[in-house]
Short mmCIF file of C-alpha atoms and ligand atoms in Angstrom, two decimals:
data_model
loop_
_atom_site.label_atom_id
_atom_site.label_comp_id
_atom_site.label_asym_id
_atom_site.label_seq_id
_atom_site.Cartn_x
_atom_site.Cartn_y
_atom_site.Cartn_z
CA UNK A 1362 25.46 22.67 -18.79
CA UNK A 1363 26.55 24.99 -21.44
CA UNK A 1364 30.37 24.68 -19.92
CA UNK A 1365 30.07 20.71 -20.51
CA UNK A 1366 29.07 20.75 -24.07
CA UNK A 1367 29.98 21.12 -27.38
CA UNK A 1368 29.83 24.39 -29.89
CA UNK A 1369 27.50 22.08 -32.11
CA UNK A 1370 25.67 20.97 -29.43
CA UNK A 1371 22.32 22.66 -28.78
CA UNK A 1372 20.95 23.55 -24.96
CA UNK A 1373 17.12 24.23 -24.65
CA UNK A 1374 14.86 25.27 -21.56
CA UNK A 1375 11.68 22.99 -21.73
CA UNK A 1376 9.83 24.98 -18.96
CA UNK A 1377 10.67 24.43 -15.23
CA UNK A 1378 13.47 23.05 -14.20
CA UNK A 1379 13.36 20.54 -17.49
CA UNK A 1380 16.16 21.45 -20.18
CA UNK A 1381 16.84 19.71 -23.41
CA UNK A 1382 20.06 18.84 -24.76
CA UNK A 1383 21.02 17.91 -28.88
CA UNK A 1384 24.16 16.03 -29.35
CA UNK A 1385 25.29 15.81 -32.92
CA UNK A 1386 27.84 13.87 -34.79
CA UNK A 1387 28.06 10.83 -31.45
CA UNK A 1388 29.95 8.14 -32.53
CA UNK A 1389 28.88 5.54 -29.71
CA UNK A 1390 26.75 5.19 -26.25
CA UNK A 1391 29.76 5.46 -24.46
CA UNK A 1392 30.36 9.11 -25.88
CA UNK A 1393 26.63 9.89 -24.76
CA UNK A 1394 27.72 8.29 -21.25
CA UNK A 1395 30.63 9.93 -20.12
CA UNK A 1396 28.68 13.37 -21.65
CA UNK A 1397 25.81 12.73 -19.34
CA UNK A 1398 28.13 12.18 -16.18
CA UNK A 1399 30.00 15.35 -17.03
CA UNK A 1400 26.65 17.43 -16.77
CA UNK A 1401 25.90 15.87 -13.64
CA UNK A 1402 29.41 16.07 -12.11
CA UNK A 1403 29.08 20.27 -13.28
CA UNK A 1404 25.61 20.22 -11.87
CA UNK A 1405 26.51 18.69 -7.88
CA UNK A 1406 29.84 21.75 -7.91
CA UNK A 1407 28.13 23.53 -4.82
CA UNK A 1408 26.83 27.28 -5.57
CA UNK A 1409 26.02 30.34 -3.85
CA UNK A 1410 23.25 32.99 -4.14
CA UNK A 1411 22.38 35.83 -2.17
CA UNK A 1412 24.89 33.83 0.71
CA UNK A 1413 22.91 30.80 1.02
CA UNK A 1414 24.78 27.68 -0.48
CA UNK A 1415 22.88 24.79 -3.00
CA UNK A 1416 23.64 21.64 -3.68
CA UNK A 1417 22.00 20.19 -7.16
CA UNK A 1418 21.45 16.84 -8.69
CA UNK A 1419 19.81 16.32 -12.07
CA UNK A 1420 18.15 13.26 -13.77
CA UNK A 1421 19.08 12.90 -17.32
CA UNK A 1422 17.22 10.89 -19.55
CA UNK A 1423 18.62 9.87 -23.10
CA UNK A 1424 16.87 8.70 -26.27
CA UNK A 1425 18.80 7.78 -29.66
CA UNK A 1426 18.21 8.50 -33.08
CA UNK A 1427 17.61 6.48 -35.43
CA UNK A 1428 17.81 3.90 -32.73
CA UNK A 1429 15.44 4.69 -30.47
CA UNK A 1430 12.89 6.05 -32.81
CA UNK A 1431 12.92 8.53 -36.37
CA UNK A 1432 10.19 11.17 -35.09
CA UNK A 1433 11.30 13.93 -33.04
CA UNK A 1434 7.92 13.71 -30.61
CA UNK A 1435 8.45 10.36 -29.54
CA UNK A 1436 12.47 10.75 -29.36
CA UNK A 1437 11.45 13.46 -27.08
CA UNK A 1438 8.57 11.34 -25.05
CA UNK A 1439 11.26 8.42 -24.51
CA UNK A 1440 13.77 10.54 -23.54
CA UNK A 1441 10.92 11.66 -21.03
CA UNK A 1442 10.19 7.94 -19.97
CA UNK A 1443 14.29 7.41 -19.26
CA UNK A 1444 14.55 10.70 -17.09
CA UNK A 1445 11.61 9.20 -15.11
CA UNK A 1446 13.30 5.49 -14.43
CA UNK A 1447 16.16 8.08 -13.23
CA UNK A 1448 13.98 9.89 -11.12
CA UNK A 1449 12.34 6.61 -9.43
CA UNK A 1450 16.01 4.76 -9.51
CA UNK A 1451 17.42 7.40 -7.02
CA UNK A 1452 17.82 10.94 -8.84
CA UNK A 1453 21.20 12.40 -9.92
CA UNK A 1454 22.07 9.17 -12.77
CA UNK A 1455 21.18 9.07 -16.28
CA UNK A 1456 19.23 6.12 -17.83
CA UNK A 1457 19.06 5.17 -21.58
CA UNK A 1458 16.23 4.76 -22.75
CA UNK A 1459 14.67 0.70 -23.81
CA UNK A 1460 11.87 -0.78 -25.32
CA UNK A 1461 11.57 -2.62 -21.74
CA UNK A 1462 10.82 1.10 -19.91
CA UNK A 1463 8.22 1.90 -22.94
CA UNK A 1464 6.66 -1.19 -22.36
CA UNK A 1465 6.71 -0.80 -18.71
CA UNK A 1466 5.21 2.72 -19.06
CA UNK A 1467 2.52 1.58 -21.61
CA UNK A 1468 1.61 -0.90 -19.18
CA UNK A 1469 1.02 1.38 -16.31
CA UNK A 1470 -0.34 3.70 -18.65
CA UNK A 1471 -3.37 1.17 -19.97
CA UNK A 1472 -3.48 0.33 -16.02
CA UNK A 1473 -4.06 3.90 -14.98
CA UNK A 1474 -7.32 4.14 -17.65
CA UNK A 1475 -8.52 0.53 -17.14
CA UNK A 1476 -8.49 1.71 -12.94
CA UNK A 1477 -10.51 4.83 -14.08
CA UNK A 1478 -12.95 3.40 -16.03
CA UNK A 1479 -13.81 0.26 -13.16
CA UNK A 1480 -14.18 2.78 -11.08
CA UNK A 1481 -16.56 4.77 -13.04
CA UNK A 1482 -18.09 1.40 -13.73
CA UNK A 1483 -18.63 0.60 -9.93
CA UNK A 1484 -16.33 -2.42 -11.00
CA UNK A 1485 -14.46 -2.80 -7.79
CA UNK A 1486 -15.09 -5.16 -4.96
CA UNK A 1487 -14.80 -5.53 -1.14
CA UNK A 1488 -13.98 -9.07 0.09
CA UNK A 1489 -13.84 -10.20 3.57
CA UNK A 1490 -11.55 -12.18 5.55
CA UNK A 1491 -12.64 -13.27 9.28
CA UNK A 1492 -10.47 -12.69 12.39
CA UNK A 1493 -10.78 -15.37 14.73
CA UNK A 1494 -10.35 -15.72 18.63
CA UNK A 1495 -7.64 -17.79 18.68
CA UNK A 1496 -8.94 -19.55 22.12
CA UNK A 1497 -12.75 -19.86 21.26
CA UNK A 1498 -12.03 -19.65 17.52
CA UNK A 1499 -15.06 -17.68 16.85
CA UNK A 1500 -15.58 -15.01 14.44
CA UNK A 1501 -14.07 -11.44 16.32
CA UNK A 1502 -13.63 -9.49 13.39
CA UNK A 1503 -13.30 -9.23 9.66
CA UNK A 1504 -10.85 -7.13 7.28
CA UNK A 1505 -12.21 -5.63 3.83
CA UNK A 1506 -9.90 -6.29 1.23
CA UNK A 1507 -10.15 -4.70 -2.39
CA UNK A 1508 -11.07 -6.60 -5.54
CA UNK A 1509 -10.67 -5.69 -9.06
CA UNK A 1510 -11.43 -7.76 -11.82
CA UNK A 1511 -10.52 -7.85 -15.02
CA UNK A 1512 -12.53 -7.97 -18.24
CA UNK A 1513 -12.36 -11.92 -18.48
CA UNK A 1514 -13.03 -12.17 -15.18
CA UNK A 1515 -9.89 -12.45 -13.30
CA UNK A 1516 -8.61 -11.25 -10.11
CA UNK A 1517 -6.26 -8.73 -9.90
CA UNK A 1518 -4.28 -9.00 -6.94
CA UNK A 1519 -4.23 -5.47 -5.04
CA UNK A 1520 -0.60 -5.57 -4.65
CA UNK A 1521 -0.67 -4.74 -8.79
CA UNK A 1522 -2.47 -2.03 -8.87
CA UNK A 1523 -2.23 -0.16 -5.40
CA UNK A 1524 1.24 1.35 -5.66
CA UNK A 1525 0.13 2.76 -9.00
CA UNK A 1526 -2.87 4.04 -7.46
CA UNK A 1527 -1.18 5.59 -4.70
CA UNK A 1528 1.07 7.16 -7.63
CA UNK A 1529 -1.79 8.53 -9.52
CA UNK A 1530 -4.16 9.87 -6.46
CA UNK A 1531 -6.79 7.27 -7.46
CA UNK A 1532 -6.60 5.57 -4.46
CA UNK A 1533 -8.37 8.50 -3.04
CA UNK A 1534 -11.67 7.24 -4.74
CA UNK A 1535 -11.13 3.64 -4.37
CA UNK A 1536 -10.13 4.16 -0.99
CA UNK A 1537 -13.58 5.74 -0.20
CA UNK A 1538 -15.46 3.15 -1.83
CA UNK A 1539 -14.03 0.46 0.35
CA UNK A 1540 -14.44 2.46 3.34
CA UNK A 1541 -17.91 3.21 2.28
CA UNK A 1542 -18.62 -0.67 0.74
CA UNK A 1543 -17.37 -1.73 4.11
CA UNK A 1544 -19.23 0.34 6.86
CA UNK A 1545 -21.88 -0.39 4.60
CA UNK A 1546 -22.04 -3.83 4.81
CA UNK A 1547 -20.85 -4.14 7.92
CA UNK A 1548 -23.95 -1.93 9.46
CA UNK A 1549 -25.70 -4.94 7.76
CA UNK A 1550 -24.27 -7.76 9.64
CA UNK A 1551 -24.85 -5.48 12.94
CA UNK A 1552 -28.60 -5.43 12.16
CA UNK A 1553 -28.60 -9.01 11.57
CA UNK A 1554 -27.10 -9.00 15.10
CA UNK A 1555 -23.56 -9.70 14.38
CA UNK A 1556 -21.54 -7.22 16.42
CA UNK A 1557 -18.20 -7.38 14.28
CA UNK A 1558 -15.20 -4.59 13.97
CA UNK A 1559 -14.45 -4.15 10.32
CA UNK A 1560 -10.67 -3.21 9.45
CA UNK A 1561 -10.24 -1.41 6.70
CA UNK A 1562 -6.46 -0.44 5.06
CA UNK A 1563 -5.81 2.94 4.66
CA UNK A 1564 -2.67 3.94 2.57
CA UNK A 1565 -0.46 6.46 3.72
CA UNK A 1566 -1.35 8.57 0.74
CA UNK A 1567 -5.30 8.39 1.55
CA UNK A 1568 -4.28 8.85 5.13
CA UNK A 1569 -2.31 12.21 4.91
CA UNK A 1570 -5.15 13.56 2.13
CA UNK A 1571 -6.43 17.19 3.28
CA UNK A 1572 -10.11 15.51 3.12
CA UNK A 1573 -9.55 12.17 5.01
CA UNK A 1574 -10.88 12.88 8.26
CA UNK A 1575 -14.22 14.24 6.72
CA UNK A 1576 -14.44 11.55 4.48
CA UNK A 1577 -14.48 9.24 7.57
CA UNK A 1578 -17.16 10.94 9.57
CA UNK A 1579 -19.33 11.17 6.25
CA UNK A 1580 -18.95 7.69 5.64
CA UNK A 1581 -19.88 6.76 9.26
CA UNK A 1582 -22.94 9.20 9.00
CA UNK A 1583 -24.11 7.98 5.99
CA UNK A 1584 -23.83 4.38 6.72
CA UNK A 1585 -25.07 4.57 10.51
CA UNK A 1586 -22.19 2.49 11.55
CA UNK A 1587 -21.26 3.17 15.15
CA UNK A 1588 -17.38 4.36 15.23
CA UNK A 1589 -15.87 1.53 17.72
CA UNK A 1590 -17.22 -1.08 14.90
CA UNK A 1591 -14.65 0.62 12.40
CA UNK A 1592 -10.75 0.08 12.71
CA UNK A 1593 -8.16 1.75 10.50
CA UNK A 1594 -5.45 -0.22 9.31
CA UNK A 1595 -2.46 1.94 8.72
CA UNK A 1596 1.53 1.05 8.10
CA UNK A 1597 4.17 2.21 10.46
CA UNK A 1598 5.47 4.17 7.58
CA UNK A 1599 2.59 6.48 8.30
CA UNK A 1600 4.21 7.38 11.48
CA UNK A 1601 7.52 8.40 10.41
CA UNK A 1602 6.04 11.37 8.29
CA UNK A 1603 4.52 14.32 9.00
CA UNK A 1604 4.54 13.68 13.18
CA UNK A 1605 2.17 16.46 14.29
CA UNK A 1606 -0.10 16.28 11.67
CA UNK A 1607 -0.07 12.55 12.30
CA UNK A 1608 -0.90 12.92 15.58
CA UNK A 1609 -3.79 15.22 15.09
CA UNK A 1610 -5.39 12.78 12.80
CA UNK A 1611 -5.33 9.93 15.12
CA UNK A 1612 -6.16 11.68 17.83
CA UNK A 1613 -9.10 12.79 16.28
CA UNK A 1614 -10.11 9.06 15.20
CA UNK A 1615 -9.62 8.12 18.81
CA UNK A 1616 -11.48 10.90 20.02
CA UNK A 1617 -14.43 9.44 17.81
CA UNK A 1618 -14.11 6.15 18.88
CA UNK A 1619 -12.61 4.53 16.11
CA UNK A 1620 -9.67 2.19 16.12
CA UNK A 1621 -6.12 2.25 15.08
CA UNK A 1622 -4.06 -1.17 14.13
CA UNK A 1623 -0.15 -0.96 12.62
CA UNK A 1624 -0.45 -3.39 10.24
CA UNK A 1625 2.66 -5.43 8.68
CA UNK A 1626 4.17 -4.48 12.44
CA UNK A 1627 7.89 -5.11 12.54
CA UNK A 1628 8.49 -4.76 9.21
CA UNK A 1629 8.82 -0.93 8.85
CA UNK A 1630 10.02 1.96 10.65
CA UNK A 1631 12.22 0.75 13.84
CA UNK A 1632 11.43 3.78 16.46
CA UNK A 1633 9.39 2.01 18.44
CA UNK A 1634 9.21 5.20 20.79
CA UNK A 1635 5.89 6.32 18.65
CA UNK A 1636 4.08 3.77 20.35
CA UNK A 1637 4.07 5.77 23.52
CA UNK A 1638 3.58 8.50 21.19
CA UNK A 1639 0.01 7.50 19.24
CA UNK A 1640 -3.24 6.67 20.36
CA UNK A 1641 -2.87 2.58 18.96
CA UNK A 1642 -4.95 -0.15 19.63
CA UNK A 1643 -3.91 -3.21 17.90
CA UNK A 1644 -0.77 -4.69 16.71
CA UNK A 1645 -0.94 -7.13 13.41
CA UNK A 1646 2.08 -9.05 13.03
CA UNK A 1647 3.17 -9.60 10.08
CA UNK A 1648 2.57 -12.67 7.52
CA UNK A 1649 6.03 -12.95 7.04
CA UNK A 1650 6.93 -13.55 10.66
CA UNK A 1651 4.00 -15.99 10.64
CA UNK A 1652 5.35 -18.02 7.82
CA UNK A 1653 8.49 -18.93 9.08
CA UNK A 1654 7.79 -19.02 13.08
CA UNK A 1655 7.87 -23.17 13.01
CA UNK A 1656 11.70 -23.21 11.20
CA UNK A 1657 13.20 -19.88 12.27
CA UNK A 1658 14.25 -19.19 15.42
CA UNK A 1659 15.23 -15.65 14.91
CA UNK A 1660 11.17 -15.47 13.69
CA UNK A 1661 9.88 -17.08 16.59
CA UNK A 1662 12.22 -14.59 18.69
CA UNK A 1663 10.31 -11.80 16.87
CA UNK A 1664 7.10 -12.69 17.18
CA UNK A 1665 7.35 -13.37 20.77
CA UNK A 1666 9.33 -10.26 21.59
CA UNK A 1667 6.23 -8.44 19.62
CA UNK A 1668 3.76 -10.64 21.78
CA UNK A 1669 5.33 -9.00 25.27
CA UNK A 1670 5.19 -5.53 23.82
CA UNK A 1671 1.57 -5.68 23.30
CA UNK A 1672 1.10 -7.27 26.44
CA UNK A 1673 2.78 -4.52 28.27
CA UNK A 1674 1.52 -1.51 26.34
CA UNK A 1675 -2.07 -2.94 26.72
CA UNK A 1676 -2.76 -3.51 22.71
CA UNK A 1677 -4.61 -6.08 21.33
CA UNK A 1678 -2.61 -8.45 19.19
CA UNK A 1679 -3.57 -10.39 15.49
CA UNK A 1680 -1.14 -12.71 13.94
CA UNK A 1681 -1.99 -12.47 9.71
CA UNK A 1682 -0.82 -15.54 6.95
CA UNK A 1683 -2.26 -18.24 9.99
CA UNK A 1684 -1.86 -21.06 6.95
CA UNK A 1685 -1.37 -24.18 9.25
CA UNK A 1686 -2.83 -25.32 12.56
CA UNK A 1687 0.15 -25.82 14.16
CA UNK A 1688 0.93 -21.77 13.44
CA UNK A 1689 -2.49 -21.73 15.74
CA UNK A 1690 -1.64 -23.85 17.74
CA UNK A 1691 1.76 -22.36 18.59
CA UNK A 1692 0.86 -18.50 18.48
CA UNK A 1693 -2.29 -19.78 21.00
CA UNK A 1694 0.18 -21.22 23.77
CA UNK A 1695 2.23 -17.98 23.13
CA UNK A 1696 -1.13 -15.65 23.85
CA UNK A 1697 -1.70 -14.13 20.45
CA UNK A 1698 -5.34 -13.32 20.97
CA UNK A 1699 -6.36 -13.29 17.63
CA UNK A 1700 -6.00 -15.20 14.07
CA UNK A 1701 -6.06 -14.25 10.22
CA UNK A 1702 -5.28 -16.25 7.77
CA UNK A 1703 -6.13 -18.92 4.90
CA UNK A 1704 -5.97 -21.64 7.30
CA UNK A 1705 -9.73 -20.11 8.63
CA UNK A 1706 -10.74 -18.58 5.50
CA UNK A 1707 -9.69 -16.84 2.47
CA UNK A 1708 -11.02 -13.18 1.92
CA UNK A 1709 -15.13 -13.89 0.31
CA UNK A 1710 -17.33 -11.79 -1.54
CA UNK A 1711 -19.90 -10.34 1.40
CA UNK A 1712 -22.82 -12.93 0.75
CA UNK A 1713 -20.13 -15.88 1.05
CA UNK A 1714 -18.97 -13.97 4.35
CA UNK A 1715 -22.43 -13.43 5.42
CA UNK A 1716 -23.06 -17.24 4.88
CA UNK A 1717 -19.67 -18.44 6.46
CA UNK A 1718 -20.98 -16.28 9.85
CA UNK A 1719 -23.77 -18.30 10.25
CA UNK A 1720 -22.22 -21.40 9.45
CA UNK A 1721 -19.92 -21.09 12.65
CA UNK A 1722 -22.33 -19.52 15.00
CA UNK A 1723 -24.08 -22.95 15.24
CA UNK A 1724 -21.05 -24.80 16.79
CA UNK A 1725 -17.26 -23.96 16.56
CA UNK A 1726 -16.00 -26.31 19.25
CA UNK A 1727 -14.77 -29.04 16.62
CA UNK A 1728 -12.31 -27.14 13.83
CA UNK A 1729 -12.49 -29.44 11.34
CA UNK A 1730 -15.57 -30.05 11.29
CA UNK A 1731 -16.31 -26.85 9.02
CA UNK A 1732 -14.52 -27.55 5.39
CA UNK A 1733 -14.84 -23.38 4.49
CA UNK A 1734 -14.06 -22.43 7.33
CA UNK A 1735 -11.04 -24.54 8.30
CA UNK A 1736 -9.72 -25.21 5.38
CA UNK A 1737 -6.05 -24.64 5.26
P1 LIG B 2683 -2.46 -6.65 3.91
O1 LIG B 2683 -3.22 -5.49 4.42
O2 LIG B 2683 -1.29 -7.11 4.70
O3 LIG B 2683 -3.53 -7.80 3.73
C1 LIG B 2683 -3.29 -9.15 3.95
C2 LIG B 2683 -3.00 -9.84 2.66
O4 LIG B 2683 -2.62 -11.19 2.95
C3 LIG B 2683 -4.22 -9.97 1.75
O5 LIG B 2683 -3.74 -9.97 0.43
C4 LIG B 2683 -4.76 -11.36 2.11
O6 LIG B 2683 -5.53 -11.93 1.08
C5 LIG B 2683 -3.46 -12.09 2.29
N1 LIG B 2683 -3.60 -13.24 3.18
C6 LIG B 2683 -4.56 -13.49 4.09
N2 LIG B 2683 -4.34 -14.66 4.72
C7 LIG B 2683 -3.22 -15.17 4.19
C8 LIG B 2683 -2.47 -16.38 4.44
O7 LIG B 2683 -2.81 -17.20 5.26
N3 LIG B 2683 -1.34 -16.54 3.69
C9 LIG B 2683 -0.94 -15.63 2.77
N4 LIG B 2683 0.17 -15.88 2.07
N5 LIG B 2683 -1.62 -14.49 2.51
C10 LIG B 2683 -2.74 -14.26 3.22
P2 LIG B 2683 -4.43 -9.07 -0.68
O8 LIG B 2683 -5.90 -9.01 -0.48
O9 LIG B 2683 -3.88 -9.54 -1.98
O10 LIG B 2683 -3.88 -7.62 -0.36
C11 LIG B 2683 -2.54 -7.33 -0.47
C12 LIG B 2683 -2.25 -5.97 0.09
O11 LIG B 2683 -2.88 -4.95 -0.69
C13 LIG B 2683 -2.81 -5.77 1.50
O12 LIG B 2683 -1.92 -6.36 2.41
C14 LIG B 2683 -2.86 -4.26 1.57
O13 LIG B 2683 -1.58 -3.74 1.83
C15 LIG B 2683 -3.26 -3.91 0.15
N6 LIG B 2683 -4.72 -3.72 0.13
C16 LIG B 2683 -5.71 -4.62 -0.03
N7 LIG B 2683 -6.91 -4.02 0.01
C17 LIG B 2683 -6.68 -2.70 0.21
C18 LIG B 2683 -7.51 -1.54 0.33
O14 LIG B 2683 -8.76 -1.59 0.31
N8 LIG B 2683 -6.89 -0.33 0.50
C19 LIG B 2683 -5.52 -0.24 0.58
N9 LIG B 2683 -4.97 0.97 0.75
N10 LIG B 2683 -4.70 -1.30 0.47
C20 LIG B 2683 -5.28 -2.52 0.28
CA1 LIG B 2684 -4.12 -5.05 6.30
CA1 LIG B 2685 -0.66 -7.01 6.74
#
């Protein structure tokens, strides 16, 4: 670093591995440019200590004065905020920093607290959405799916807030809660005598926590739920990490009794040899597969080359983002056992689940014939 810059230029540790650069006297962003590529270019020259040989990469992050801001603190904090957008845009580049990363930041930022405090608040939910035997088209199943709603009232779709609470750890928490909410309720249902598998997602973070499988058998204990009523939704991403410690922890679920499903199957990790591998019980294929099955024959080719693999590894098989009954009809004649998606139900609060169960156990020859439950 010190070979790339100037005499008037001032290099500063932070702490770590974070240093802090002062260019003076810059006459345009280009200057500041072609100064942070020099640093990086000087930073990836391969080294050697002691006779092993590194290779570095840096992520530089730049704010401007006056530009940027007039107080050294938060020049220094966006500066901060750019070398981050580095960071997450691939490592060894340099980002300038903008009022659209600030606002980004300040977003996730108020996001992070407003997650904290509903969760301290007991503010989250657990909605349901049935599985459905495809043939009899009863109720086989159900999975829990997270709520969060916002101060006026509105839903928050998980999809904003999950990734940032994977980020932060706090999925930990609201992980448990919906693995707790969900047992819970579902240990309900059982004593009403409705003998229905809950799936529950489980995010790759919250799976490969030191504390997961405890938190699993506590839950069950606590909620009385018998383990082959509780499957585990996990990703195939999962499966690709850490492979023995993987394997321990599903063998260990197995060993209890409890489930496995690869959700959003075909859409990850293409090895396909760690389905030999795992203990798995159920394949979901994806919604996007779903959605285009009718129109796309490379789709259709997908699903049904998923439909033999089940078939001949013995797994049970759920198509998700069933909107339309000729989806049903279609993934029926091709021997998809079982059905999720709007076209039965959208995901409902517990009591509307509760109510929706007893709605179909009367008769559930006629589809059609039930508005909620049908409706597409
Ligand atoms: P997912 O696990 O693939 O869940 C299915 C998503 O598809 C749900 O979205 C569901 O509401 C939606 N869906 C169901 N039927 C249909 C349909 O017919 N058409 C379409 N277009 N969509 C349908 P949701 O609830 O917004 O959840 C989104 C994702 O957030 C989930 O995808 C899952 O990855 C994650 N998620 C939700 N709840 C939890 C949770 O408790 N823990 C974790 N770790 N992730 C969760
Ligand atoms: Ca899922
Ligand atoms: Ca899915």
């Amino acid at each position: 670093m010190l070979n790339a810059s100037r005499a008037l230029d001032t290099v500063s540790r932070q702490g770590g591995d974070e240093f802090t650069i002062l260019l003076l006297d810059v006459s345009s962003f280009e200057v500041v440019a072609s100064f942070a590529n020099r640093i990086l270019a000087e930073i990836a020259v391969p080294f050697s200590l002691e006779g092993y040989r590194y290779d570095l990469c840096a992520s530089i992050g730049i704010s401007l004065f006056p530009d940027d801001s007039e107080n050294v603190e938060s020049l220094y904090r966006h500066a901060g905020a750019a070398m981050h957008q580095a960071k997450l845009e691939g490592r060894n580049r340099f980002r300038f920093f903008s009022s659209d990363i600030d606002s980004s930041i300040r977003h996730r930022h108020f996001l992070e607290q407003q997650m904290r405090s509903a969760l301290e608040d007991g503010i989250f939910e657990v909605f349901y959405q049935p599985k459905v035997d495809s043939k009899s088209a009863s109720i086989v199943g159900m999975e829990a799916l997270v709520r969060w709603r916002d101060a006026n009232g509105c839903l928050i779709s998980p999809m904003d807030f999950i990734p940032l609470a994977e980020e932060t750890g706090l999925i930990i928490p609201i992980g448990k809660f919906v693995l707790q909410k969900a047992c819970h309720d579902t240990q309900e249902l059982i004593k009403e005598g409705r003998q229905l598998v809950v799936s529950v997602n489980i995010s790759t973070v919250q799976f490969l926590h030191e504390s997961f499988l405890q938190m699993v058998n506590n839950t069950l204990l606590e909620s009385g739920l018998r383990p082959e009523f509780l499957e585990l939704e996990i990703t195939e991403g999962v499966l690709a990490k850490d492979i023995s410690h993987t394997q321990h922890i599903l063998s260990s679920l197995r060993e209890r009794g409890i489930r496995i499903a690869i959700d959003d199957f075909g859409t990850g990790y293409s090895n396909l040899a760690y389905l030999k591998r795992f203990p798995i019980d159920v394949l979901k294929i994806d919604k996007s597969f779903v959605h285009e099955m009718l129109f796309n024959k490379s789709d259709i080719a997908i699903i049904e080359a998923i439909i033999n693999l089940a078939q001949a590894l013995d797994l049970e098989l759920v198509a998700e983002g069933v909107e339309t009954q000729e989806q049903a009809n279609s993934l029926r004649s091709l021997n998809c056992q079982i059905l999720q998606g709007y076209l039965f139900s959208r995901p409902l609060p517990f009591i509307e689940f509760r109510d929706l169960l007893w709605e179909t156990t009367t008769s559930i020859e006629a589809p059609g014939k039930h508005s909620r439950y049908w409706r597409g």
